[in-house]
mmCIF file of C-alpha atoms and ligand atoms in Angstrom:
data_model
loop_
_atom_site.group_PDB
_atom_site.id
_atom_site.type_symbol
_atom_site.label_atom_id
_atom_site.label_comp_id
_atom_site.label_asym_id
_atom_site.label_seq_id
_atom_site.Cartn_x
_atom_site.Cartn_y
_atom_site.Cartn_z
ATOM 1 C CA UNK A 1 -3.382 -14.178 6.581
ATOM 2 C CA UNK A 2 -0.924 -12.261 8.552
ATOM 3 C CA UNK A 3 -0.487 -8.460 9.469
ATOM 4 C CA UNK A 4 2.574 -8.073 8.008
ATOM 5 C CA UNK A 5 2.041 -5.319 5.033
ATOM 6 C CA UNK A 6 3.144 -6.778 1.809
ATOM 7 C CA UNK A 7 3.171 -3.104 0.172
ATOM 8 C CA UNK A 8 3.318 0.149 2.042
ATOM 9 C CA UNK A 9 2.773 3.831 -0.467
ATOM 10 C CA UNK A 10 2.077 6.673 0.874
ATOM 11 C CA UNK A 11 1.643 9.709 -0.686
ATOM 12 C CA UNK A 12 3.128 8.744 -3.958
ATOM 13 C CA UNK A 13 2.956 11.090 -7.234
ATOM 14 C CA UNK A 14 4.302 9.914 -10.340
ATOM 15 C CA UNK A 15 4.689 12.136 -13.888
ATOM 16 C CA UNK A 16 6.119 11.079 -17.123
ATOM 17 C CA UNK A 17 8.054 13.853 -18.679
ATOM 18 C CA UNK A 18 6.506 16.201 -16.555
ATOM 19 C CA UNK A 19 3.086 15.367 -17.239
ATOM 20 C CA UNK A 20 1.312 13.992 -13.988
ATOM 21 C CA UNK A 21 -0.481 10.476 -14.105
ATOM 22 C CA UNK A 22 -0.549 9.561 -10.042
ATOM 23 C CA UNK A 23 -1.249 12.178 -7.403
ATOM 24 C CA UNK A 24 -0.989 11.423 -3.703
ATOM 25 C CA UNK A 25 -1.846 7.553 -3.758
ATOM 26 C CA UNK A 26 -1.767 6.318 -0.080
ATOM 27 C CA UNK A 27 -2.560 2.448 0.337
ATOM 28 C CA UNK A 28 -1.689 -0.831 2.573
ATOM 29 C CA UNK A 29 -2.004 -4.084 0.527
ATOM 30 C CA UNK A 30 -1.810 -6.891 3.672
ATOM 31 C CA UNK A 31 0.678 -9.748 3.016
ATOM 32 C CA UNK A 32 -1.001 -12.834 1.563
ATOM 33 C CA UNK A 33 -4.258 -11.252 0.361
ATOM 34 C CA UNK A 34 -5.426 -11.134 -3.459
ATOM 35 C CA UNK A 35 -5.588 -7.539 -4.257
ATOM 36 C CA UNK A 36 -7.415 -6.267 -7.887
ATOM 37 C CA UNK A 37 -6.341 -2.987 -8.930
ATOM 38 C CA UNK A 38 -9.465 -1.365 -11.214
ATOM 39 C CA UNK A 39 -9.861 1.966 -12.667
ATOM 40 C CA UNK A 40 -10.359 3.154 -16.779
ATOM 41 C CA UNK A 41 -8.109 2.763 -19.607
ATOM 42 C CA UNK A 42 -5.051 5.694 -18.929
ATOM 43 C CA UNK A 43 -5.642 6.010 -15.086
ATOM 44 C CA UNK A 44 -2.409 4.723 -14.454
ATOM 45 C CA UNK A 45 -3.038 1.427 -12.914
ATOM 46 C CA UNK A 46 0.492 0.388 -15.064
ATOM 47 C CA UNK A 47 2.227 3.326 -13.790
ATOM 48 C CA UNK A 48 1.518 2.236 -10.184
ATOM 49 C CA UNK A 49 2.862 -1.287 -10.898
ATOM 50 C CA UNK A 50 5.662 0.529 -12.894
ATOM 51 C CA UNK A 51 6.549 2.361 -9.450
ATOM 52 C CA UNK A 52 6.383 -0.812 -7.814
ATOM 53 C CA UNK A 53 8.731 -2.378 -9.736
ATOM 54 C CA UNK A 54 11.165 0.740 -9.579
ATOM 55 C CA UNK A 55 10.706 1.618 -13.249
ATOM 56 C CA UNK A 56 9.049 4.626 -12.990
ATOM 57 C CA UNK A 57 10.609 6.799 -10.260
ATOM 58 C CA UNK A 58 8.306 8.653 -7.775
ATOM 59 C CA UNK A 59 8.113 12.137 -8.286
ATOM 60 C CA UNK A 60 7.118 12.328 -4.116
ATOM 61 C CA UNK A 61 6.306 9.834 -1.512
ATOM 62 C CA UNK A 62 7.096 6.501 -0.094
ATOM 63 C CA UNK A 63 7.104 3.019 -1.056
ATOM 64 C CA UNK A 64 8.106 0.185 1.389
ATOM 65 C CA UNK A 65 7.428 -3.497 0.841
ATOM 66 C CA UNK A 66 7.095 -5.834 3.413
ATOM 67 C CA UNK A 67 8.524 -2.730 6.217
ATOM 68 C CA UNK A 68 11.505 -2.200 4.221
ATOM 69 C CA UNK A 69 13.280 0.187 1.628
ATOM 70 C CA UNK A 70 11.652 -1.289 -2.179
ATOM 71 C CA UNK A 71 15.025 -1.335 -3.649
ATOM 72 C CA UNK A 72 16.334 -3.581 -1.117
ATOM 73 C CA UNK A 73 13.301 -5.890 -1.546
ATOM 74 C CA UNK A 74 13.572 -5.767 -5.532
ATOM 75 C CA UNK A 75 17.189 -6.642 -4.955
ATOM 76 C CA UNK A 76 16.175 -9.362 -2.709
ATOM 77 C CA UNK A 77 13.767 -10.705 -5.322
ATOM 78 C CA UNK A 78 10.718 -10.265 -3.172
ATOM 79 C CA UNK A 79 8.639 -8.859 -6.366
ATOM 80 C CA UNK A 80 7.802 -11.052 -9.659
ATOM 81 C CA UNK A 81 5.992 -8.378 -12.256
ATOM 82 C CA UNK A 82 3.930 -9.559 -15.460
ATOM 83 C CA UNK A 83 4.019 -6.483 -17.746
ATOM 84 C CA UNK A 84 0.913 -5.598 -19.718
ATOM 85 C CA UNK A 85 0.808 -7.586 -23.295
ATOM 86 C CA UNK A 86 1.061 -4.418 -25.170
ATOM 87 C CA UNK A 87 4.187 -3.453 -23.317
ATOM 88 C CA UNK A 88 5.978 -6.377 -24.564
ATOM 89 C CA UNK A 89 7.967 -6.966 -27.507
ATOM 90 C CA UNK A 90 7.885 -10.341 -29.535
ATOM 91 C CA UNK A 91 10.062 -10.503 -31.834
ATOM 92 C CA UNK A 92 13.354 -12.243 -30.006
ATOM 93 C CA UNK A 93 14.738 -15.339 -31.321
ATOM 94 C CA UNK A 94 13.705 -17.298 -27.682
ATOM 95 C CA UNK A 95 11.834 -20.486 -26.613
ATOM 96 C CA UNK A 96 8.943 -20.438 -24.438
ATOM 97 C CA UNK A 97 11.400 -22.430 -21.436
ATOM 98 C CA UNK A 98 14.152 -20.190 -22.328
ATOM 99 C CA UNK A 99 11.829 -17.208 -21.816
ATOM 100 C CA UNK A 100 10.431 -18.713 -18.548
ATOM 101 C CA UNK A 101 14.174 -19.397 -17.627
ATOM 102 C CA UNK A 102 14.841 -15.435 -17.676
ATOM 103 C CA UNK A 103 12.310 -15.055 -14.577
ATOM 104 C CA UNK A 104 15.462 -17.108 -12.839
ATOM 105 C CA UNK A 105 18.383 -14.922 -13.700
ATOM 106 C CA UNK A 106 18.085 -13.075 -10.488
ATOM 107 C CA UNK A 107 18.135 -16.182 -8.232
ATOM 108 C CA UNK A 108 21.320 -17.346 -10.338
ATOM 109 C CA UNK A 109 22.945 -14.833 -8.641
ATOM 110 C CA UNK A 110 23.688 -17.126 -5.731
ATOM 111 C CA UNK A 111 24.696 -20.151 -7.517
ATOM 112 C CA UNK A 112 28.639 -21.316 -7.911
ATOM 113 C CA UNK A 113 30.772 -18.879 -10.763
ATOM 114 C CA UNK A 114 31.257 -22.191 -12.212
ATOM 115 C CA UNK A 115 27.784 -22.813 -13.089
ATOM 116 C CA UNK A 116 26.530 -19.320 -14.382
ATOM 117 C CA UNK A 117 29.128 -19.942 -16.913
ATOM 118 C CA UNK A 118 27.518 -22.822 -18.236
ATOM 119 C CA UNK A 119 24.634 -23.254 -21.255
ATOM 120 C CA UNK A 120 21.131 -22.854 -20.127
ATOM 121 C CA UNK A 121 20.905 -26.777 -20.637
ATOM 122 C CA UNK A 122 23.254 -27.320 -17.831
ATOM 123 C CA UNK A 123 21.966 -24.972 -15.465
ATOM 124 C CA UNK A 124 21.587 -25.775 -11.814
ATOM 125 C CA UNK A 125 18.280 -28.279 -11.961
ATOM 126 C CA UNK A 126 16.682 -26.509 -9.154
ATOM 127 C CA UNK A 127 15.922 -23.764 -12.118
ATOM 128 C CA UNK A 128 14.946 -25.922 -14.722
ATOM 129 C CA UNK A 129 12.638 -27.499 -12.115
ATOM 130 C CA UNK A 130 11.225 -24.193 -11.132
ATOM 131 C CA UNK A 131 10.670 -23.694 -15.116
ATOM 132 C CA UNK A 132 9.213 -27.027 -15.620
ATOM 133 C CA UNK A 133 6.568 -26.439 -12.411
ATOM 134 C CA UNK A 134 5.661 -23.159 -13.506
ATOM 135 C CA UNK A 135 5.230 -24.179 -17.044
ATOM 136 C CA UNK A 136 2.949 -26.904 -15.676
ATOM 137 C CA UNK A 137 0.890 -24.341 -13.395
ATOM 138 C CA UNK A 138 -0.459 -22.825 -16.630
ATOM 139 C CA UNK A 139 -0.835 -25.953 -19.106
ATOM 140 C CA UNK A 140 2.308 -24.746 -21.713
ATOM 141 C CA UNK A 141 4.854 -27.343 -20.870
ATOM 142 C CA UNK A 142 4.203 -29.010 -24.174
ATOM 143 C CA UNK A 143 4.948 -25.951 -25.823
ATOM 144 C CA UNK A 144 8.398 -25.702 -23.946
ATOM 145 C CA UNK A 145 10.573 -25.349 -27.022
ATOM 146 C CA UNK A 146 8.209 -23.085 -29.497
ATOM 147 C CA UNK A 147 10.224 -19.744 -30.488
ATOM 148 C CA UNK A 148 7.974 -17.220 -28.152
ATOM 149 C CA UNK A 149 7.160 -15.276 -31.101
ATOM 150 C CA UNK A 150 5.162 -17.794 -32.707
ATOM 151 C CA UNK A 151 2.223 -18.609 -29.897
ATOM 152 C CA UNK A 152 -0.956 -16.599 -29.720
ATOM 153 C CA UNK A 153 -2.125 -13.730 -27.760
ATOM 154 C CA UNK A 154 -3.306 -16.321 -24.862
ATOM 155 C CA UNK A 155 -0.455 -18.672 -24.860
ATOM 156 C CA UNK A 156 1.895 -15.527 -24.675
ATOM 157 C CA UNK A 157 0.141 -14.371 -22.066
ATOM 158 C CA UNK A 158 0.778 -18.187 -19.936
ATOM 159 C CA UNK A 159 4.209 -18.330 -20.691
ATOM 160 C CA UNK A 160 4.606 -14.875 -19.150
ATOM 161 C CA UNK A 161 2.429 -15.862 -16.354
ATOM 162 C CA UNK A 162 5.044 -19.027 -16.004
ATOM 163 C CA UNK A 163 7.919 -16.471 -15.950
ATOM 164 C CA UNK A 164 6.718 -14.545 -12.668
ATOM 165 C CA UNK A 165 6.017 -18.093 -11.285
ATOM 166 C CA UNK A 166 9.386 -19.043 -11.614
ATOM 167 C CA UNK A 167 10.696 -16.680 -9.964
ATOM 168 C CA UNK A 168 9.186 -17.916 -6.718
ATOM 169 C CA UNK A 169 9.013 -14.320 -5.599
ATOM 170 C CA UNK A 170 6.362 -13.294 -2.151
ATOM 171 C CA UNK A 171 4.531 -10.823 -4.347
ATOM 172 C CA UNK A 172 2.882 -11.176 -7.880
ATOM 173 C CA UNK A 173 2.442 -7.795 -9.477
ATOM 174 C CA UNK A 174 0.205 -9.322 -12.525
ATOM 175 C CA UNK A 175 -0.738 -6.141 -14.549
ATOM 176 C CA UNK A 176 -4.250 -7.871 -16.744
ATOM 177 C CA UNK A 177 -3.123 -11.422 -16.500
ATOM 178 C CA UNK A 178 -7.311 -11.715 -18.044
ATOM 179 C CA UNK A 179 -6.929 -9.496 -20.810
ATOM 180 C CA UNK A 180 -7.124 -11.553 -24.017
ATOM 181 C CA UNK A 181 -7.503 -15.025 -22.590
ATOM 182 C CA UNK A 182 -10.633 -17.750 -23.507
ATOM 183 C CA UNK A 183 -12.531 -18.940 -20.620
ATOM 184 C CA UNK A 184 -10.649 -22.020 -19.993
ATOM 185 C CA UNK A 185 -7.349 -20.182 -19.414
ATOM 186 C CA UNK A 186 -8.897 -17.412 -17.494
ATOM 187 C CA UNK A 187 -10.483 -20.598 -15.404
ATOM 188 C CA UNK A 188 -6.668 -21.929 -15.060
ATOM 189 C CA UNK A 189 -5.231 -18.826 -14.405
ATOM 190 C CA UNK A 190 -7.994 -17.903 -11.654
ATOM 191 C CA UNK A 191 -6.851 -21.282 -10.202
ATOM 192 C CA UNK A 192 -3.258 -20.984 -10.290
ATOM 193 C CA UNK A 193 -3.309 -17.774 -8.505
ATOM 194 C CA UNK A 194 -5.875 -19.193 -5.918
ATOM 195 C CA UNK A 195 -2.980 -21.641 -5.411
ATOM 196 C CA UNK A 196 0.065 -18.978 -5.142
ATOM 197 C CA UNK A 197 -2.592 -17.474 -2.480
ATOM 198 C CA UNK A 198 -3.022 -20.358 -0.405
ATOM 199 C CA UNK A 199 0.899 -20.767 -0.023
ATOM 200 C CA UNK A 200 1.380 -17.496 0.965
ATOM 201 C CA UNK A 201 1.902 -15.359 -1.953
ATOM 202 C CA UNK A 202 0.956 -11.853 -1.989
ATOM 203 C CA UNK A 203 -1.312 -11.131 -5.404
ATOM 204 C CA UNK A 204 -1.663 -8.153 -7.171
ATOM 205 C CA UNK A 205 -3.929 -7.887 -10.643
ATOM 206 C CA UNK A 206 -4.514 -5.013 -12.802
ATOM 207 C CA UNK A 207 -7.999 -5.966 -14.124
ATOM 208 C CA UNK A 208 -10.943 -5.287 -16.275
ATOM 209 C CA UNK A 209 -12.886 -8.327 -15.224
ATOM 210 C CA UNK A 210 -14.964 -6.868 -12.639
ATOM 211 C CA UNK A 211 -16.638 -10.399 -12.543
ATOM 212 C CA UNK A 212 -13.264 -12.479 -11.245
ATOM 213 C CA UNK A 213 -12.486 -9.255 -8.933
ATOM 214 C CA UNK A 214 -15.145 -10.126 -7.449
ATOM 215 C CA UNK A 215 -15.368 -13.730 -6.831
ATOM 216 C CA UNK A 216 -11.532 -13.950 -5.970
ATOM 217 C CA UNK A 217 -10.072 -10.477 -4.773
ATOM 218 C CA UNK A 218 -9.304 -9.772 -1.201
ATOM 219 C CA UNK A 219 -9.670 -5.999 -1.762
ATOM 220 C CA UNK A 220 -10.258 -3.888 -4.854
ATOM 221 C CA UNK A 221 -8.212 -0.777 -5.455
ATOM 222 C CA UNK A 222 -9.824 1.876 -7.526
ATOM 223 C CA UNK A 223 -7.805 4.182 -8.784
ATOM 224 C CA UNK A 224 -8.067 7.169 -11.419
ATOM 225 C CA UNK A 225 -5.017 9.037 -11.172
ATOM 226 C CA UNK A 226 -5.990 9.383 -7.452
ATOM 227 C CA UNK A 227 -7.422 6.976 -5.189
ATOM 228 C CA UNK A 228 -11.194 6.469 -5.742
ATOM 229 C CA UNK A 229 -11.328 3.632 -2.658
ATOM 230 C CA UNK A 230 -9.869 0.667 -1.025
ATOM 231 C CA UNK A 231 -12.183 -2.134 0.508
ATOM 232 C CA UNK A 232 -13.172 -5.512 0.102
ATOM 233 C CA UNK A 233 -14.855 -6.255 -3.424
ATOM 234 C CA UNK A 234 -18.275 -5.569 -2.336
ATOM 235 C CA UNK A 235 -18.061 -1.986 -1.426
ATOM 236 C CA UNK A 236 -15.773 -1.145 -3.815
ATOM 237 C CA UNK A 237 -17.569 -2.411 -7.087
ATOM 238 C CA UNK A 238 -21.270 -1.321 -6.044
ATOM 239 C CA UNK A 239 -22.667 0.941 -8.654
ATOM 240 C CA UNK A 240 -21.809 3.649 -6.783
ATOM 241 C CA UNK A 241 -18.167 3.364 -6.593
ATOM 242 C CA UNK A 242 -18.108 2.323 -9.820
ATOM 243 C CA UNK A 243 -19.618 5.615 -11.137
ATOM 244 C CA UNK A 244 -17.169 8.214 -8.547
ATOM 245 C CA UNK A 245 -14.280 6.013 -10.423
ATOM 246 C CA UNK A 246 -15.570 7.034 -13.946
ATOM 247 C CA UNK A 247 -15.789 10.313 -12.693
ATOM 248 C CA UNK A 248 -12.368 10.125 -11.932
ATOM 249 C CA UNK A 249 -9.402 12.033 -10.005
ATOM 250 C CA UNK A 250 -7.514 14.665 -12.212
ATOM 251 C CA UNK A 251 -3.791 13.316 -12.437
ATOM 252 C CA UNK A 252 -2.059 16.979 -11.385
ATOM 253 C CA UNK A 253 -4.963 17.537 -9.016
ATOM 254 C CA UNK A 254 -2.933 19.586 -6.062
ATOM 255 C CA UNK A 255 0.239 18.452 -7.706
ATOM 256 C CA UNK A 256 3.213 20.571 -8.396
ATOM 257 C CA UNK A 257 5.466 18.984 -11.109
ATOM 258 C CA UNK A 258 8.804 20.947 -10.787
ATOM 259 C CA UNK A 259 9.800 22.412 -14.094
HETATM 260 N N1 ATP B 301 6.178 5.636 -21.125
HETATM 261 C C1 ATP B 301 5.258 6.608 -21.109
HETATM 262 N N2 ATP B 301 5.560 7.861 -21.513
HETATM 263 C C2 ATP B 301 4.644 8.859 -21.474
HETATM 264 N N3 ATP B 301 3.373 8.698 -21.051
HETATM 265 C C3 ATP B 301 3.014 7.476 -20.631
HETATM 266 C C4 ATP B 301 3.919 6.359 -20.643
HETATM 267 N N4 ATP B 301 3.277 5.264 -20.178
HETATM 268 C C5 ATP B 301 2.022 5.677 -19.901
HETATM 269 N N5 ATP B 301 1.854 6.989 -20.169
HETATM 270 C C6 ATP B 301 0.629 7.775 -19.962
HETATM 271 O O1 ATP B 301 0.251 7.702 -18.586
HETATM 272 C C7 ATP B 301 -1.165 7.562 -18.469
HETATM 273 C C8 ATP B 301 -1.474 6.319 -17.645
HETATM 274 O O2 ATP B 301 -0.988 5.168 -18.373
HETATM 275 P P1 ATP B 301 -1.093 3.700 -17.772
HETATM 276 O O3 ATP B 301 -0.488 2.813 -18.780
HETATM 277 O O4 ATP B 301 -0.533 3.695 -16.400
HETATM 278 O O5 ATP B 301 -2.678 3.518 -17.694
HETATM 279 P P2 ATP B 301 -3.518 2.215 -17.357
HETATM 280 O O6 ATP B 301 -4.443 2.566 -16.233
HETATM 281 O O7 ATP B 301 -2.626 1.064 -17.162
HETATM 282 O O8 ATP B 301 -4.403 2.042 -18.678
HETATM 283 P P3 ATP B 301 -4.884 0.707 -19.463
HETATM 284 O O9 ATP B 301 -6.135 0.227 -18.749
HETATM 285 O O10 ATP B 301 -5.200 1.207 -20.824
HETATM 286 O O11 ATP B 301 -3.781 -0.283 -19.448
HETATM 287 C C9 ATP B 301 -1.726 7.536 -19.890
HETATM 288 O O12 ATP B 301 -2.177 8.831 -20.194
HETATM 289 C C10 ATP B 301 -0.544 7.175 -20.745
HETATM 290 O O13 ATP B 301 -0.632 7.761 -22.016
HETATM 291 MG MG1 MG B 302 -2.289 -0.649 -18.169
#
């Protein structure tokens, strides 16, 4: 564990179309800690990832990620994002390896001209290894050339998993990696993630599963549109936190949204 700051915010609002859905977030999520991010359905635990990942623009504040600007960082690749299941779409004519193999586009940015000309299948082999390995990490390599489309809920869920690993990225923005899995992949998963930890890797989980928060989180963030608390798991899911969170922050609370 170092004292390096994987993610700085401070002060951050966000609003879609003008309607509010973060006010004033301030937080510090330490490099190489396990962070679980918990609040109700709609309290904009995605947005927050969303501003993370630069898709949702901040409305005010700051965002720096490991002390620098978070565009440079993004740029740099320092950020691999799992998307919520619902926010996906399912329908493209891809593999599972092909899919995993899009987590890699940003690092084939450095190879030769030459060789981001050619087919996938003749890609520089550090990428296919990095596919391979991170289709491993979650038990789908078998599955490797399945159209996407036609695995379940769970195995959708892996292969998306596989796609952040691949990208071999310092932070894991994992928004409900849980959701929708049977209790042997939620086991593997859990374990996977313990791994990424223990080399390093800065992990952050939108969850439900107060349960695995628990047992595995460095720090719990609760958050309803503001932020309820920030602590290790133990303060933050007592009873009593847990019922200030269902009481919730108001998302415009104090916030001006310019017309
Ligand atoms: N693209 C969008 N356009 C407009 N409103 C949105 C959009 N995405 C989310 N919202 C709204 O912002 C609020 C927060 O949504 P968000 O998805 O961040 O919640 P969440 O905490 O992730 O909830 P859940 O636990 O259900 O995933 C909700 O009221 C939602 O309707
Ligand atoms: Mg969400």
């Amino acid at each position: 564990m170092t004292d390096t700051l994987a993610i700085e915010a401070q002060q951050l609002s966000a609003a879609y179309h003008r309607k509010p859905v973060l006010n004033n977030i301030s937080l510090t999520l330490p490099a190489g800690q396990w962070t679980a991010i918990v609040g109700p359905n709609g309290a904009g635990k995605s947005s927050l990832l969303k501003v993370v990942t630069g898709t949702l623009r901040p409305l005010h504040g700051e965002l720096r990620i490991f002390g620098a600007s978070a565009g440079q960082q993004r740029r740099a690749g320092k950020i691999a994002y799992m998307p919520q299941h619902e926010q996906m779409e399912w329908d493209f004519p891809v593999s599972v390896q092909e899919t995993v193999m899009t987590g890699r586009y940003g690092l084939m940015r450095h190879d030769a001209w030459w060789q981001r000309l050619l087919p996938q299948r003749w890609a520089n082999p550090m990428h296919r290894h990095a596919v391979e390995e991170a289709l491993d990490a979650v038990d789908m390599r078998e599955h490797a050339t399945r159209p996407i489309g036609e695995l379940s809920g769970g195995q959708k869920k892996r292969v998306m998993l596989a796609r952040a690993l691949a990208q071999q990225a310092e932070i894991l923005l994992l928004d409900e990696p849980l959701a929708g899995v049977d209790p042997p992949s939620e086991r593997l998963i859990l374990a996977m993630l313990e791994r990424e930890r223990r080399a390093g890797r800065s992990i952050v989980m939108v969850t439900h599963d107060l349960p695995s928060a628990r047992c595995h989180a460095d720090q719990v963030v609760l958050i309803n549109h503001t932020l309820v608390g920030i602590g290790p798991p133990g303060e933050m899911l007592s009873d009593a936190m847990l019922a200030q969170l269902a009481v919730g922050g108001s998302p415009s609370g104090g916030l001006h949204v310019a017309a």
